[in-house]
Amino acid sequence: MDRHRRGRFEKDGDVDLDPTNRRILAELARNARQSTAAIARAVHLSRQAVQDRIRAMEDQNIITGYHAAVTEAAAPLRAMILLQFATRPCAPALTWLSEVSGITYVASLAGEWDAMAMIAVADTDALTQLNDQIAKSPLIERAQSQIILKEQR
């Protein structure tokens, strides 16, 4: 993106995940099929400003794709991920995780790990994309996922 077109939400070519960008990401996580105009109304920006911000986040691989949300029963691959947060307090990271598509449950923990999340996705490619999305978050210091082979009650 040209320097003259770069908005205040970018820093030297890197997207700044300011509160507005985080709200846009939350809106996309809630419903990636909604129109840019609907997102713009939700975050109180113009449609063009939202499009520019989304494009910048795509260019920086913060947004890596758009995926269908499926029910837990329809997702053949289930996994658990343990997480250490990069920041305190933990609430922003927990909120962000709860809005990530594919994560069905989030709990905070005491001990070595700050949280655990349950994941339901279509396949290992979707799990890899989700792991990459989590790893790129400035809120996450470390993550370790485990595929669930069999569940018993």
XYZ file of C-alpha atoms in Angstrom:
153
model
C 0.000 0.000 0.000
C 1.355 3.440 -0.852
C 2.503 5.612 2.016
C -0.023 8.310 1.027
C -2.892 5.795 1.135
C -1.831 4.195 4.388
C -4.215 5.116 7.165
C -3.536 5.902 10.787
C -4.365 2.313 11.673
C -1.101 1.135 10.073
C 2.400 1.491 11.429
C 5.221 1.283 8.862
C 3.364 -1.273 6.763
C 2.164 -3.322 9.726
C -1.465 -3.213 10.752
C -2.035 -1.844 14.233
C -4.622 -3.993 15.983
C -6.264 -0.978 17.553
C -9.666 -1.276 19.269
C -11.481 -0.565 15.982
C -9.622 -3.323 14.117
C -10.370 -5.686 17.006
C -14.086 -4.794 16.769
C -13.985 -5.463 13.016
C -12.345 -8.847 13.680
C -14.986 -9.631 16.302
C -17.749 -8.764 13.823
C -16.163 -11.009 11.183
C -15.749 -13.829 13.710
C -19.408 -13.454 14.673
C -20.592 -13.541 11.055
C -18.056 -13.495 8.223
C -20.877 -13.338 5.654
C -22.248 -9.981 6.751
C -21.776 -7.048 4.424
C -19.057 -4.461 4.832
C -21.831 -1.899 5.313
C -23.215 -3.899 8.264
C -19.755 -4.092 9.837
C -19.292 -0.359 9.226
C -22.544 0.374 11.073
C -21.488 -1.844 13.977
C -18.079 -0.166 14.378
C -19.231 3.370 13.477
C -16.997 3.859 10.418
C -17.653 4.400 6.739
C -17.928 1.366 4.483
C -14.746 2.440 2.665
C -12.797 2.767 5.931
C -13.855 -0.747 6.956
C -12.919 -2.121 3.513
C -9.482 -0.476 3.780
C -8.916 -1.889 7.251
C -10.028 -5.394 6.224
C -7.810 -5.274 3.126
C -4.834 -4.172 5.244
C -5.454 -6.998 7.737
C -5.695 -9.476 4.845
C -2.450 -8.122 3.347
C -0.695 -8.587 6.700
C -2.145 -12.119 7.106
C -4.087 -11.174 10.203
C -7.195 -12.266 8.321
C -6.211 -15.461 6.529
C -9.583 -16.575 5.238
C -13.301 -16.815 5.822
C -14.805 -20.072 7.002
C -18.185 -21.653 7.534
C -19.137 -22.136 11.162
C -20.394 -25.656 11.738
C -22.034 -27.196 14.764
C -19.870 -29.294 17.024
C -21.684 -32.463 15.948
C -20.992 -31.750 12.264
C -17.270 -31.146 12.778
C -15.434 -34.454 12.476
C -12.194 -33.172 14.036
C -12.142 -32.130 17.671
C -9.146 -30.834 19.557
C -8.136 -29.125 22.766
C -5.665 -26.256 22.883
C -3.752 -25.068 25.935
C -2.778 -21.394 25.957
C -0.434 -19.007 27.725
C -1.341 -15.353 27.334
C 1.108 -12.595 26.468
C -0.823 -9.941 28.370
C -2.608 -9.310 31.625
C -5.424 -9.038 32.457
C -6.603 -12.231 30.755
C -10.131 -11.037 29.929
C -9.323 -9.579 26.463
C -7.646 -12.820 25.371
C -10.518 -14.926 26.709
C -13.052 -12.723 24.921
C -11.098 -12.847 21.656
C -10.771 -16.647 21.843
C -14.499 -17.060 22.487
C -15.178 -15.181 19.233
C -12.794 -17.225 17.052
C -14.620 -19.458 14.576
C -14.016 -23.124 15.389
C -13.574 -22.605 19.127
C -16.590 -24.019 20.935
C -15.565 -23.547 24.569
C -13.002 -21.484 26.495
C -12.028 -21.768 30.171
C -9.441 -19.904 32.216
C -7.047 -22.035 34.253
C -4.732 -21.720 37.237
C -1.238 -23.111 36.783
C 1.246 -23.273 33.919
C -1.436 -22.639 31.282
C -3.743 -19.617 31.393
C -6.623 -21.159 29.445
C -7.864 -24.109 27.467
C -10.182 -24.119 24.491
C -12.161 -26.841 22.786
C -12.073 -26.833 19.002
C -14.440 -28.364 16.440
C -13.344 -28.108 12.801
C -13.812 -29.938 9.521
C -10.300 -31.331 9.024
C -6.586 -30.989 9.814
C -6.238 -28.128 7.312
C -8.871 -26.166 9.244
C -7.101 -27.010 12.519
C -3.806 -25.778 11.054
C -5.453 -22.507 9.964
C -6.971 -22.059 13.412
C -3.620 -22.781 15.105
C -1.942 -20.241 12.794
C -4.603 -17.629 13.575
C -4.091 -18.140 17.305
C -0.293 -18.081 17.008
C -0.399 -14.739 15.159
C -2.424 -13.047 17.876
C -0.452 -10.574 19.990
C -2.576 -11.761 22.922
C -1.112 -15.291 22.826
C 2.384 -16.145 24.059
C 2.274 -19.929 23.570
C -0.245 -22.527 22.450
C -0.272 -26.308 22.293
C -3.049 -28.243 20.569
C -4.011 -31.875 21.060
C -6.313 -33.771 18.692
C -9.008 -35.706 20.533
C -9.075 -39.321 19.375
C -12.042 -40.611 21.384
C -14.437 -39.153 23.922
C -16.181 -41.014 26.725
C -18.740 -39.849 29.231
